[in-house]
Amino acid sequence: MSPFLLTRTLPEDATDADLRADVLHGLTRTPKVLPPKWFYDARGSELFEEITRLPEYYPTRAEREILAARAGEIAAATGARTLVELGSGSSEKTRFLLDALTELHTYVPVDVSESALTGAAQALLAERPGLDVHALIADFTRGLALPGTPGPRLVAFLGGTIGNLLPAERALFLRSVRDLLTPGDSLLLGTDLVKDEEVLVRAYDDAAGVTAQFNKNVLAVIARELGADVDPADFDHVAVWDREHEWIEMRLRARCALSVKIRELDLVVPFEAGEELRTEVSAKFRQEGVRRELATAGMELTHWWTDEAARFALSLSTAS
């Protein structure tokens, strides 16, 4: 095959249709909610990269530490010839796995962004001309059909992104991943761990205010794409630890009573003073909880690695 193939399984207009549906549904219910995927336009992606370098934001560094230390063990345990990465983005951390998987034949990055996939693939192929890359433009939360590639396969879902899914959504997602696995295949899953509340809140409410800008960027996306007359200055960034559910919530709180007109939806959204819009849930995990959720989906946890400070975990599981 060609060293680089790009397959689109997501319709060209899917992103616009999804944004319209999410805004219409999320801003007309009580309490108001929006999914976190709408942070990530070009500016949002830049802001998130900045967040990963903040002293308060530990998950990216902690996961990179694990990958650097354990990639060889992951490779030995899986013997993977195909690496499938869900939500691959820039594929930056993936390089630890690519270096360690000495029998690797094909890399299958999966993302909704064609530009991210193309840019990452070009960079990887420049470094590794012997690697085959088959990129998929797809939304992995809707189920996924993988191309025919040699096994065994390692499916990687890094970054703790699974924490952005609510429990019922996680169950559906993990079951869909299980359906991708055949005997000998594995899932490598990144999960942020429960820890001190102050550490968690600081990670989502940094002193420099970068996360606040990131949170408010969803308003800029709605303004640009749907013609909303919304001013981010009318909202405050809020990060709250929910002890019962063991997750961080990011919210935008209206500073005063206001109405947001969304031209493309012919919609007016009223906010009371102090009313909050939830923009992200970021669940934190414990080992037994991860084991239980994987088992419910039909997978068996076989390996568990954390960084030295036990802030973040990578787990390896196989179909049971």
PDB file of C-alpha atoms in Angstrom:
ATOM      1  CA  MET A   1       0.000   0.000   0.000  1.00  0.00           C
ATOM      2  CA  SER A   2       1.001   3.642  -0.271  1.00  0.00           C
ATOM      3  CA  PRO A   3       2.903   4.919   2.790  1.00  0.00           C
ATOM      4  CA  PHE A   4      -0.034   7.308   3.474  1.00  0.00           C
ATOM      5  CA  LEU A   5      -3.737   6.722   2.934  1.00  0.00           C
ATOM      6  CA  LEU A   6      -6.534   8.981   4.151  1.00  0.00           C
ATOM      7  CA  THR A   7     -10.067   7.613   4.462  1.00  0.00           C
ATOM      8  CA  ARG A   8     -13.067   9.771   5.333  1.00  0.00           C
ATOM      9  CA  THR A   9     -15.908   8.034   7.151  1.00  0.00           C
ATOM     10  CA  LEU A  10     -17.346  11.279   8.512  1.00  0.00           C
ATOM     11  CA  PRO A  11     -19.569  13.286   6.128  1.00  0.00           C
ATOM     12  CA  GLU A  12     -18.147  16.638   5.013  1.00  0.00           C
ATOM     13  CA  ASP A  13     -20.953  18.549   6.747  1.00  0.00           C
ATOM     14  CA  ALA A  14     -20.998  16.431   9.915  1.00  0.00           C
ATOM     15  CA  THR A  15     -19.170  18.961  12.090  1.00  0.00           C
ATOM     16  CA  ASP A  16     -21.539  21.800  11.223  1.00  0.00           C
ATOM     17  CA  ALA A  17     -24.605  19.608  11.755  1.00  0.00           C
ATOM     18  CA  ASP A  18     -23.268  18.321  15.089  1.00  0.00           C
ATOM     19  CA  LEU A  19     -22.520  21.837  16.341  1.00  0.00           C
ATOM     20  CA  ARG A  20     -26.022  22.992  15.478  1.00  0.00           C
ATOM     21  CA  ALA A  21     -27.584  19.984  17.175  1.00  0.00           C
ATOM     22  CA  ASP A  22     -25.432  20.269  20.317  1.00  0.00           C
ATOM     23  CA  VAL A  23     -26.055  24.000  20.733  1.00  0.00           C
ATOM     24  CA  LEU A  24     -29.788  23.686  20.138  1.00  0.00           C
ATOM     25  CA  HIS A  25     -30.126  20.786  22.554  1.00  0.00           C
ATOM     26  CA  GLY A  26     -27.652  21.987  25.171  1.00  0.00           C
ATOM     27  CA  LEU A  27     -28.712  25.628  25.452  1.00  0.00           C
ATOM     28  CA  THR A  28     -32.461  24.965  25.571  1.00  0.00           C
ATOM     29  CA  ARG A  29     -32.302  22.501  28.472  1.00  0.00           C
ATOM     30  CA  THR A  30     -31.845  23.061  32.203  1.00  0.00           C
ATOM     31  CA  PRO A  31     -29.108  23.102  33.316  1.00  0.00           C
ATOM     32  CA  LYS A  32     -27.403  24.266  30.132  1.00  0.00           C
ATOM     33  CA  VAL A  33     -24.578  22.085  28.771  1.00  0.00           C
ATOM     34  CA  LEU A  34     -22.209  21.898  25.808  1.00  0.00           C
ATOM     35  CA  PRO A  35     -19.799  19.041  25.002  1.00  0.00           C
ATOM     36  CA  PRO A  36     -16.081  19.865  25.315  1.00  0.00           C
ATOM     37  CA  LYS A  37     -15.234  18.956  21.721  1.00  0.00           C
ATOM     38  CA  TRP A  38     -16.300  22.473  20.669  1.00  0.00           C
ATOM     39  CA  PHE A  39     -13.306  24.026  22.452  1.00  0.00           C
ATOM     40  CA  TYR A  40     -11.036  22.730  19.719  1.00  0.00           C
ATOM     41  CA  ASP A  41     -10.951  25.039  16.750  1.00  0.00           C
ATOM     42  CA  ALA A  42      -7.495  26.248  15.694  1.00  0.00           C
ATOM     43  CA  ARG A  43      -7.321  28.765  18.545  1.00  0.00           C
ATOM     44  CA  GLY A  44      -8.646  26.278  21.077  1.00  0.00           C
ATOM     45  CA  SER A  45      -6.048  23.719  20.051  1.00  0.00           C
ATOM     46  CA  GLU A  46      -3.304  26.334  20.502  1.00  0.00           C
ATOM     47  CA  LEU A  47      -4.636  27.176  23.956  1.00  0.00           C
ATOM     48  CA  PHE A  48      -4.756  23.517  24.961  1.00  0.00           C
ATOM     49  CA  GLU A  49      -1.146  23.043  23.887  1.00  0.00           C
ATOM     50  CA  GLU A  50      -0.311  25.997  26.134  1.00  0.00           C
ATOM     51  CA  ILE A  51      -2.284  24.408  28.978  1.00  0.00           C
ATOM     52  CA  THR A  52      -0.217  21.221  28.736  1.00  0.00           C
ATOM     53  CA  ARG A  53       2.896  23.271  29.518  1.00  0.00           C
ATOM     54  CA  LEU A  54       1.437  25.012  32.586  1.00  0.00           C
ATOM     55  CA  PRO A  55       2.932  24.091  35.967  1.00  0.00           C
ATOM     56  CA  GLU A  56      -0.523  23.312  37.376  1.00  0.00           C
ATOM     57  CA  TYR A  57      -1.537  20.962  34.563  1.00  0.00           C
ATOM     58  CA  TYR A  58       0.153  17.633  35.304  1.00  0.00           C
ATOM     59  CA  PRO A  59      -1.715  15.008  33.158  1.00  0.00           C
ATOM     60  CA  THR A  60       0.250  15.436  29.934  1.00  0.00           C
ATOM     61  CA  ARG A  61       3.634  15.335  31.693  1.00  0.00           C
ATOM     62  CA  ALA A  62       2.575  12.397  33.859  1.00  0.00           C
ATOM     63  CA  GLU A  63       1.367  10.348  30.897  1.00  0.00           C
ATOM     64  CA  ARG A  64       4.504  11.170  28.916  1.00  0.00           C
ATOM     65  CA  GLU A  65       6.578   9.996  31.887  1.00  0.00           C
ATOM     66  CA  ILE A  66       4.783   6.633  31.862  1.00  0.00           C
ATOM     67  CA  LEU A  67       5.152   6.214  28.112  1.00  0.00           C
ATOM     68  CA  ALA A  68       8.845   7.040  28.244  1.00  0.00           C
ATOM     69  CA  ALA A  69       9.413   4.525  31.026  1.00  0.00           C
ATOM     70  CA  ARG A  70       7.034   1.740  29.960  1.00  0.00           C
ATOM     71  CA  ALA A  71       6.797   1.800  26.165  1.00  0.00           C
ATOM     72  CA  GLY A  72       9.140  -1.172  25.958  1.00  0.00           C
ATOM     73  CA  GLU A  73       6.948  -3.183  28.336  1.00  0.00           C
ATOM     74  CA  ILE A  74       3.843  -2.207  26.368  1.00  0.00           C
ATOM     75  CA  ALA A  75       5.505  -3.354  23.165  1.00  0.00           C
ATOM     76  CA  ALA A  76       6.619  -6.640  24.722  1.00  0.00           C
ATOM     77  CA  ALA A  77       3.159  -7.330  26.143  1.00  0.00           C
ATOM     78  CA  THR A  78       1.317  -6.630  22.895  1.00  0.00           C
ATOM     79  CA  GLY A  79       3.688  -7.473  20.050  1.00  0.00           C
ATOM     80  CA  ALA A  80       1.547  -5.107  18.006  1.00  0.00           C
ATOM     81  CA  ARG A  81       1.994  -4.853  14.244  1.00  0.00           C
ATOM     82  CA  THR A  82      -0.776  -2.248  13.944  1.00  0.00           C
ATOM     83  CA  LEU A  83      -1.213   0.746  16.258  1.00  0.00           C
ATOM     84  CA  VAL A  84      -4.652   2.396  16.195  1.00  0.00           C
ATOM     85  CA  GLU A  85      -4.841   5.715  18.002  1.00  0.00           C
ATOM     86  CA  LEU A  86      -8.244   7.222  18.805  1.00  0.00           C
ATOM     87  CA  GLY A  87      -8.280  11.037  18.908  1.00  0.00           C
ATOM     88  CA  SER A  88      -4.715  11.107  17.630  1.00  0.00           C
ATOM     89  CA  GLY A  89      -4.337  14.895  17.189  1.00  0.00           C
ATOM     90  CA  SER A  90      -0.666  15.727  16.664  1.00  0.00           C
ATOM     91  CA  SER A  91       0.436  12.133  17.501  1.00  0.00           C
ATOM     92  CA  GLU A  92       3.179  13.674  19.657  1.00  0.00           C
ATOM     93  CA  LYS A  93       3.120  11.194  22.556  1.00  0.00           C
ATOM     94  CA  THR A  94       2.601   8.308  20.143  1.00  0.00           C
ATOM     95  CA  ARG A  95       6.255   8.466  19.153  1.00  0.00           C
ATOM     96  CA  PHE A  96       7.240   6.589  22.324  1.00  0.00           C
ATOM     97  CA  LEU A  97       5.092   3.672  21.180  1.00  0.00           C
ATOM     98  CA  LEU A  98       6.218   3.899  17.563  1.00  0.00           C
ATOM     99  CA  ASP A  99       9.846   3.703  18.678  1.00  0.00           C
ATOM    100  CA  ALA A 100       9.215   0.737  20.980  1.00  0.00           C
ATOM    101  CA  LEU A 101       6.995  -1.339  18.665  1.00  0.00           C
ATOM    102  CA  THR A 102       9.798  -2.831  16.603  1.00  0.00           C
ATOM    103  CA  GLU A 103       7.446  -5.127  14.632  1.00  0.00           C
ATOM    104  CA  LEU A 104       5.037  -2.306  13.786  1.00  0.00           C
ATOM    105  CA  HIS A 105       3.764  -2.304  10.209  1.00  0.00           C
ATOM    106  CA  THR A 106       0.850   0.180  10.166  1.00  0.00           C
ATOM    107  CA  TYR A 107      -0.223   3.215  12.179  1.00  0.00           C
ATOM    108  CA  VAL A 108      -3.929   4.115  12.048  1.00  0.00           C
ATOM    109  CA  PRO A 109      -4.566   7.577  13.525  1.00  0.00           C
ATOM    110  CA  VAL A 110      -8.262   8.424  13.993  1.00  0.00           C
ATOM    111  CA  ASP A 111      -9.441  12.018  14.344  1.00  0.00           C
ATOM    112  CA  VAL A 112     -12.205  14.346  13.164  1.00  0.00           C
ATOM    113  CA  SER A 113      -9.657  16.870  11.873  1.00  0.00           C
ATOM    114  CA  GLU A 114      -8.276  16.215   8.396  1.00  0.00           C
ATOM    115  CA  SER A 115      -5.609  18.899   8.814  1.00  0.00           C
ATOM    116  CA  ALA A 116      -4.381  17.382  12.093  1.00  0.00           C
ATOM    117  CA  LEU A 117      -4.204  13.919  10.545  1.00  0.00           C
ATOM    118  CA  THR A 118      -2.368  15.094   7.446  1.00  0.00           C
ATOM    119  CA  GLY A 119       0.121  17.219   9.370  1.00  0.00           C
ATOM    120  CA  ALA A 120       0.900  14.472  11.872  1.00  0.00           C
ATOM    121  CA  ALA A 121       1.235  11.822   9.154  1.00  0.00           C
ATOM    122  CA  GLN A 122       3.637  13.922   7.101  1.00  0.00           C
ATOM    123  CA  ALA A 123       5.826  14.534  10.134  1.00  0.00           C
ATOM    124  CA  LEU A 124       5.851  10.853  11.101  1.00  0.00           C
ATOM    125  CA  LEU A 125       6.625   9.635   7.595  1.00  0.00           C
ATOM    126  CA  ALA A 126       9.520  12.070   7.337  1.00  0.00           C
ATOM    127  CA  GLU A 127      10.967  10.448  10.472  1.00  0.00           C
ATOM    128  CA  ARG A 128       9.906   6.861   9.670  1.00  0.00           C
ATOM    129  CA  PRO A 129       9.767   6.314   5.893  1.00  0.00           C
ATOM    130  CA  GLY A 130       9.208   2.578   6.354  1.00  0.00           C
ATOM    131  CA  LEU A 131       5.947   3.068   8.266  1.00  0.00           C
ATOM    132  CA  ASP A 132       2.542   2.705   6.578  1.00  0.00           C
ATOM    133  CA  VAL A 133      -0.012   5.273   7.804  1.00  0.00           C
ATOM    134  CA  HIS A 134      -3.723   4.822   7.134  1.00  0.00           C
ATOM    135  CA  ALA A 135      -5.494   7.819   8.671  1.00  0.00           C
ATOM    136  CA  LEU A 136      -9.237   7.816   9.339  1.00  0.00           C
ATOM    137  CA  ILE A 137     -11.357  10.973   9.451  1.00  0.00           C
ATOM    138  CA  ALA A 138     -13.942   9.618  11.859  1.00  0.00           C
ATOM    139  CA  ASP A 139     -15.796  10.212  15.117  1.00  0.00           C
ATOM    140  CA  PHE A 140     -14.767   7.241  17.225  1.00  0.00           C
ATOM    141  CA  THR A 141     -17.614   7.868  19.721  1.00  0.00           C
ATOM    142  CA  ARG A 142     -20.067   6.763  17.028  1.00  0.00           C
ATOM    143  CA  GLY A 143     -18.535   3.376  16.418  1.00  0.00           C
ATOM    144  CA  LEU A 144     -15.691   2.619  14.075  1.00  0.00           C
ATOM    145  CA  ALA A 145     -14.761   0.223  11.305  1.00  0.00           C
ATOM    146  CA  LEU A 146     -11.022  -0.342  11.053  1.00  0.00           C
ATOM    147  CA  PRO A 147      -9.171  -0.992   7.794  1.00  0.00           C
ATOM    148  CA  GLY A 148      -7.691  -4.404   7.158  1.00  0.00           C
ATOM    149  CA  THR A 149      -4.271  -4.287   8.795  1.00  0.00           C
ATOM    150  CA  PRO A 150      -1.954  -6.957  10.203  1.00  0.00           C
ATOM    151  CA  GLY A 151      -2.437  -8.108  13.783  1.00  0.00           C
ATOM    152  CA  PRO A 152      -2.004  -8.117  16.598  1.00  0.00           C
ATOM    153  CA  ARG A 153      -3.428  -4.610  16.964  1.00  0.00           C
ATOM    154  CA  LEU A 154      -2.977  -2.161  19.810  1.00  0.00           C
ATOM    155  CA  VAL A 155      -5.785   0.395  20.191  1.00  0.00           C
ATOM    156  CA  ALA A 156      -4.566   3.440  22.146  1.00  0.00           C
ATOM    157  CA  PHE A 157      -6.832   6.033  23.752  1.00  0.00           C
ATOM    158  CA  LEU A 158      -4.509   8.424  25.547  1.00  0.00           C
ATOM    159  CA  GLY A 159      -4.687  11.747  27.353  1.00  0.00           C
ATOM    160  CA  GLY A 160      -7.400  10.869  29.860  1.00  0.00           C
ATOM    161  CA  THR A 161      -9.988  11.874  27.239  1.00  0.00           C
ATOM    162  CA  ILE A 162     -12.234   9.025  28.330  1.00  0.00           C
ATOM    163  CA  GLY A 163     -12.955  11.141  31.408  1.00  0.00           C
ATOM    164  CA  ASN A 164     -14.891  13.592  29.218  1.00  0.00           C
ATOM    165  CA  LEU A 165     -17.555  10.926  28.714  1.00  0.00           C
ATOM    166  CA  LEU A 166     -20.359  10.456  31.212  1.00  0.00           C
ATOM    167  CA  PRO A 167     -20.646   6.950  32.729  1.00  0.00           C
ATOM    168  CA  ALA A 168     -23.301   5.720  30.294  1.00  0.00           C
ATOM    169  CA  GLU A 169     -21.322   7.162  27.374  1.00  0.00           C
ATOM    170  CA  ARG A 170     -18.150   5.474  28.651  1.00  0.00           C
ATOM    171  CA  ALA A 171     -19.924   2.128  28.814  1.00  0.00           C
ATOM    172  CA  LEU A 172     -21.079   2.425  25.201  1.00  0.00           C
ATOM    173  CA  PHE A 173     -17.649   3.593  24.057  1.00  0.00           C
ATOM    174  CA  LEU A 174     -15.750   0.802  25.813  1.00  0.00           C
ATOM    175  CA  ARG A 175     -18.140  -1.768  24.381  1.00  0.00           C
ATOM    176  CA  SER A 176     -17.560  -0.365  20.899  1.00  0.00           C
ATOM    177  CA  VAL A 177     -13.799  -0.666  21.439  1.00  0.00           C
ATOM    178  CA  ARG A 178     -14.247  -4.246  22.638  1.00  0.00           C
ATOM    179  CA  ASP A 179     -16.074  -4.985  19.399  1.00  0.00           C
ATOM    180  CA  LEU A 180     -12.968  -3.867  17.470  1.00  0.00           C
ATOM    181  CA  LEU A 181     -10.707  -6.329  19.268  1.00  0.00           C
ATOM    182  CA  THR A 182      -9.947  -9.804  18.034  1.00  0.00           C
ATOM    183  CA  PRO A 183      -7.873 -12.427  19.912  1.00  0.00           C
ATOM    184  CA  GLY A 184      -4.402 -11.022  20.529  1.00  0.00           C
ATOM    185  CA  ASP A 185      -5.467  -7.349  20.293  1.00  0.00           C
ATOM    186  CA  SER A 186      -5.164  -4.924  23.222  1.00  0.00           C
ATOM    187  CA  LEU A 187      -6.457  -1.582  24.489  1.00  0.00           C
ATOM    188  CA  LEU A 188      -4.065   0.959  26.020  1.00  0.00           C
ATOM    189  CA  LEU A 189      -6.124   3.448  28.030  1.00  0.00           C
ATOM    190  CA  GLY A 190      -5.024   6.676  29.701  1.00  0.00           C
ATOM    191  CA  THR A 191      -6.909   7.684  32.864  1.00  0.00           C
ATOM    192  CA  ASP A 192      -6.324  10.565  35.247  1.00  0.00           C
ATOM    193  CA  LEU A 193      -6.526   9.443  38.871  1.00  0.00           C
ATOM    194  CA  VAL A 194      -8.425  10.730  41.903  1.00  0.00           C
ATOM    195  CA  LYS A 195      -6.198  12.910  44.053  1.00  0.00           C
ATOM    196  CA  ASP A 196      -6.213  15.960  46.315  1.00  0.00           C
ATOM    197  CA  GLU A 197      -9.045  18.338  45.424  1.00  0.00           C
ATOM    198  CA  GLU A 198      -6.797  21.399  45.467  1.00  0.00           C
ATOM    199  CA  VAL A 199      -4.406  19.836  42.948  1.00  0.00           C
ATOM    200  CA  LEU A 200      -7.302  18.919  40.672  1.00  0.00           C
ATOM    201  CA  VAL A 201      -8.983  22.314  40.755  1.00  0.00           C
ATOM    202  CA  ARG A 202      -5.692  24.146  40.117  1.00  0.00           C
ATOM    203  CA  ALA A 203      -5.145  21.991  37.027  1.00  0.00           C
ATOM    204  CA  TYR A 204      -8.388  23.381  35.576  1.00  0.00           C
ATOM    205  CA  ASP A 205      -8.160  26.920  36.950  1.00  0.00           C
ATOM    206  CA  ASP A 206      -4.551  28.010  36.483  1.00  0.00           C
ATOM    207  CA  ALA A 207      -3.107  31.238  37.834  1.00  0.00           C
ATOM    208  CA  ALA A 208      -2.299  32.592  34.359  1.00  0.00           C
ATOM    209  CA  GLY A 209      -5.900  32.213  33.208  1.00  0.00           C
ATOM    210  CA  VAL A 210      -5.096  30.104  30.153  1.00  0.00           C
ATOM    211  CA  THR A 211      -7.768  27.521  30.983  1.00  0.00           C
ATOM    212  CA  ALA A 212     -10.284  30.343  31.381  1.00  0.00           C
ATOM    213  CA  GLN A 213      -9.469  31.489  27.841  1.00  0.00           C
ATOM    214  CA  PHE A 214      -9.786  27.908  26.630  1.00  0.00           C
ATOM    215  CA  ASN A 215     -13.160  27.500  28.311  1.00  0.00           C
ATOM    216  CA  LYS A 216     -14.485  30.758  26.873  1.00  0.00           C
ATOM    217  CA  ASN A 217     -13.276  29.789  23.408  1.00  0.00           C
ATOM    218  CA  VAL A 218     -16.432  27.716  22.998  1.00  0.00           C
ATOM    219  CA  LEU A 219     -18.329  31.013  22.945  1.00  0.00           C
ATOM    220  CA  ALA A 220     -16.069  32.313  20.182  1.00  0.00           C
ATOM    221  CA  VAL A 221     -16.772  29.146  18.173  1.00  0.00           C
ATOM    222  CA  ILE A 222     -20.532  29.634  18.512  1.00  0.00           C
ATOM    223  CA  ALA A 223     -20.225  33.305  17.615  1.00  0.00           C
ATOM    224  CA  ARG A 224     -18.219  32.592  14.478  1.00  0.00           C
ATOM    225  CA  GLU A 225     -19.989  29.481  13.242  1.00  0.00           C
ATOM    226  CA  LEU A 226     -23.582  30.222  14.235  1.00  0.00           C
ATOM    227  CA  GLY A 227     -23.701  34.015  14.354  1.00  0.00           C
ATOM    228  CA  ALA A 228     -24.197  34.260  18.122  1.00  0.00           C
ATOM    229  CA  ASP A 229     -23.966  37.750  19.617  1.00  0.00           C
ATOM    230  CA  VAL A 230     -22.182  36.510  22.719  1.00  0.00           C
ATOM    231  CA  ASP A 231     -19.398  38.350  24.558  1.00  0.00           C
ATOM    232  CA  PRO A 232     -16.991  36.060  26.475  1.00  0.00           C
ATOM    233  CA  ALA A 233     -16.387  38.967  28.893  1.00  0.00           C
ATOM    234  CA  ASP A 234     -19.952  38.443  30.157  1.00  0.00           C
ATOM    235  CA  PHE A 235     -18.986  35.059  31.612  1.00  0.00           C
ATOM    236  CA  ASP A 236     -16.615  33.849  34.331  1.00  0.00           C
ATOM    237  CA  HIS A 237     -14.664  30.603  34.141  1.00  0.00           C
ATOM    238  CA  VAL A 238     -15.477  28.174  36.967  1.00  0.00           C
ATOM    239  CA  ALA A 239     -13.856  24.834  37.872  1.00  0.00           C
ATOM    240  CA  VAL A 240     -15.543  22.676  40.533  1.00  0.00           C
ATOM    241  CA  TRP A 241     -14.699  19.277  42.027  1.00  0.00           C
ATOM    242  CA  ASP A 242     -17.778  17.031  42.322  1.00  0.00           C
ATOM    243  CA  ARG A 243     -16.919  14.672  45.188  1.00  0.00           C
ATOM    244  CA  GLU A 244     -19.911  12.392  44.631  1.00  0.00           C
ATOM    245  CA  HIS A 245     -19.120  11.658  40.995  1.00  0.00           C
ATOM    246  CA  GLU A 246     -15.351  12.178  41.328  1.00  0.00           C
ATOM    247  CA  TRP A 247     -15.078  14.513  38.383  1.00  0.00           C
ATOM    248  CA  ILE A 248     -14.106  18.081  37.643  1.00  0.00           C
ATOM    249  CA  GLU A 249     -16.744  20.278  36.017  1.00  0.00           C
ATOM    250  CA  MET A 250     -15.791  23.315  33.968  1.00  0.00           C
ATOM    251  CA  ARG A 251     -18.530  25.886  33.702  1.00  0.00           C
ATOM    252  CA  LEU A 252     -19.173  29.370  32.368  1.00  0.00           C
ATOM    253  CA  ARG A 253     -21.099  31.584  34.797  1.00  0.00           C
ATOM    254  CA  ALA A 254     -23.092  34.571  33.560  1.00  0.00           C
ATOM    255  CA  ARG A 255     -21.957  37.758  35.300  1.00  0.00           C
ATOM    256  CA  CYS A 256     -25.360  39.369  34.828  1.00  0.00           C
ATOM    257  CA  ALA A 257     -28.765  38.612  33.318  1.00  0.00           C
ATOM    258  CA  LEU A 258     -28.432  38.545  29.530  1.00  0.00           C
ATOM    259  CA  SER A 259     -29.777  37.040  26.323  1.00  0.00           C
ATOM    260  CA  VAL A 260     -27.693  35.414  23.592  1.00  0.00           C
ATOM    261  CA  LYS A 261     -29.143  35.602  20.096  1.00  0.00           C
ATOM    262  CA  ILE A 262     -27.982  32.800  17.776  1.00  0.00           C
ATOM    263  CA  ARG A 263     -28.802  33.900  14.268  1.00  0.00           C
ATOM    264  CA  GLU A 264     -28.224  30.640  12.404  1.00  0.00           C
ATOM    265  CA  LEU A 265     -30.574  28.764  14.748  1.00  0.00           C
ATOM    266  CA  ASP A 266     -33.149  31.572  15.032  1.00  0.00           C
ATOM    267  CA  LEU A 267     -32.761  31.118  18.776  1.00  0.00           C
ATOM    268  CA  VAL A 268     -32.614  33.429  21.791  1.00  0.00           C
ATOM    269  CA  VAL A 269     -31.029  31.928  24.909  1.00  0.00           C
ATOM    270  CA  PRO A 270     -31.690  33.736  28.208  1.00  0.00           C
ATOM    271  CA  PHE A 271     -29.220  33.549  31.112  1.00  0.00           C
ATOM    272  CA  GLU A 272     -30.030  34.645  34.623  1.00  0.00           C
ATOM    273  CA  ALA A 273     -27.325  36.377  36.647  1.00  0.00           C
ATOM    274  CA  GLY A 274     -25.094  33.642  38.066  1.00  0.00           C
ATOM    275  CA  GLU A 275     -26.532  30.937  35.818  1.00  0.00           C
ATOM    276  CA  GLU A 276     -23.954  28.362  34.737  1.00  0.00           C
ATOM    277  CA  LEU A 277     -23.329  26.554  31.471  1.00  0.00           C
ATOM    278  CA  ARG A 278     -21.425  23.280  31.897  1.00  0.00           C
ATOM    279  CA  THR A 279     -18.794  22.901  29.196  1.00  0.00           C
ATOM    280  CA  GLU A 280     -16.791  19.888  30.394  1.00  0.00           C
ATOM    281  CA  VAL A 281     -16.822  16.934  32.725  1.00  0.00           C
ATOM    282  CA  SER A 282     -13.413  15.402  33.422  1.00  0.00           C
ATOM    283  CA  ALA A 283     -13.798  12.217  35.442  1.00  0.00           C
ATOM    284  CA  LYS A 284     -10.968  10.927  37.617  1.00  0.00           C
ATOM    285  CA  PHE A 285     -10.500   7.232  38.214  1.00  0.00           C
ATOM    286  CA  ARG A 286      -9.359   4.538  40.641  1.00  0.00           C
ATOM    287  CA  GLN A 287      -7.798   1.267  39.538  1.00  0.00           C
ATOM    288  CA  GLU A 288     -10.678  -0.920  40.668  1.00  0.00           C
ATOM    289  CA  GLY A 289     -13.179   1.329  38.954  1.00  0.00           C
ATOM    290  CA  VAL A 290     -11.259   1.101  35.674  1.00  0.00           C
ATOM    291  CA  ARG A 291     -11.013  -2.681  36.059  1.00  0.00           C
ATOM    292  CA  ARG A 292     -14.760  -2.892  36.673  1.00  0.00           C
ATOM    293  CA  GLU A 293     -15.717  -0.717  33.692  1.00  0.00           C
ATOM    294  CA  LEU A 294     -13.426  -2.695  31.401  1.00  0.00           C
ATOM    295  CA  ALA A 295     -14.842  -6.000  32.655  1.00  0.00           C
ATOM    296  CA  THR A 296     -18.405  -4.799  32.076  1.00  0.00           C
ATOM    297  CA  ALA A 297     -17.408  -4.030  28.478  1.00  0.00           C
ATOM    298  CA  GLY A 298     -15.884  -7.493  28.034  1.00  0.00           C
ATOM    299  CA  MET A 299     -12.209  -6.702  28.600  1.00  0.00           C
ATOM    300  CA  GLU A 300      -9.707  -7.881  31.188  1.00  0.00           C
ATOM    301  CA  LEU A 301      -7.190  -5.460  32.699  1.00  0.00           C
ATOM    302  CA  THR A 302      -3.769  -7.120  32.491  1.00  0.00           C
ATOM    303  CA  HIS A 303      -1.270  -4.308  33.196  1.00  0.00           C
ATOM    304  CA  TRP A 304      -1.434  -1.077  35.213  1.00  0.00           C
ATOM    305  CA  TRP A 305       1.279   1.587  35.176  1.00  0.00           C
ATOM    306  CA  THR A 306       1.404   4.993  36.882  1.00  0.00           C
ATOM    307  CA  ASP A 307       3.876   7.843  36.922  1.00  0.00           C
ATOM    308  CA  GLU A 308       6.178   8.064  39.934  1.00  0.00           C
ATOM    309  CA  ALA A 309       3.766  10.365  41.807  1.00  0.00           C
ATOM    310  CA  ALA A 310       0.753   8.118  41.005  1.00  0.00           C
ATOM    311  CA  ARG A 311      -1.155  10.974  39.403  1.00  0.00           C
ATOM    312  CA  PHE A 312      -2.038   9.276  36.104  1.00  0.00           C
ATOM    313  CA  ALA A 313      -2.366   5.692  34.862  1.00  0.00           C
ATOM    314  CA  LEU A 314      -2.014   3.739  31.660  1.00  0.00           C
ATOM    315  CA  SER A 315      -3.793   0.394  31.635  1.00  0.00           C
ATOM    316  CA  LEU A 316      -3.537  -2.455  29.168  1.00  0.00           C
ATOM    317  CA  SER A 317      -6.473  -4.782  28.632  1.00  0.00           C
ATOM    318  CA  THR A 318      -7.488  -7.588  26.293  1.00  0.00           C
ATOM    319  CA  ALA A 319     -10.785  -9.079  25.181  1.00  0.00           C
ATOM    320  CA  SER A 320     -12.075 -11.478  27.805  1.00  0.00           C
TER     321      SER A 320
END
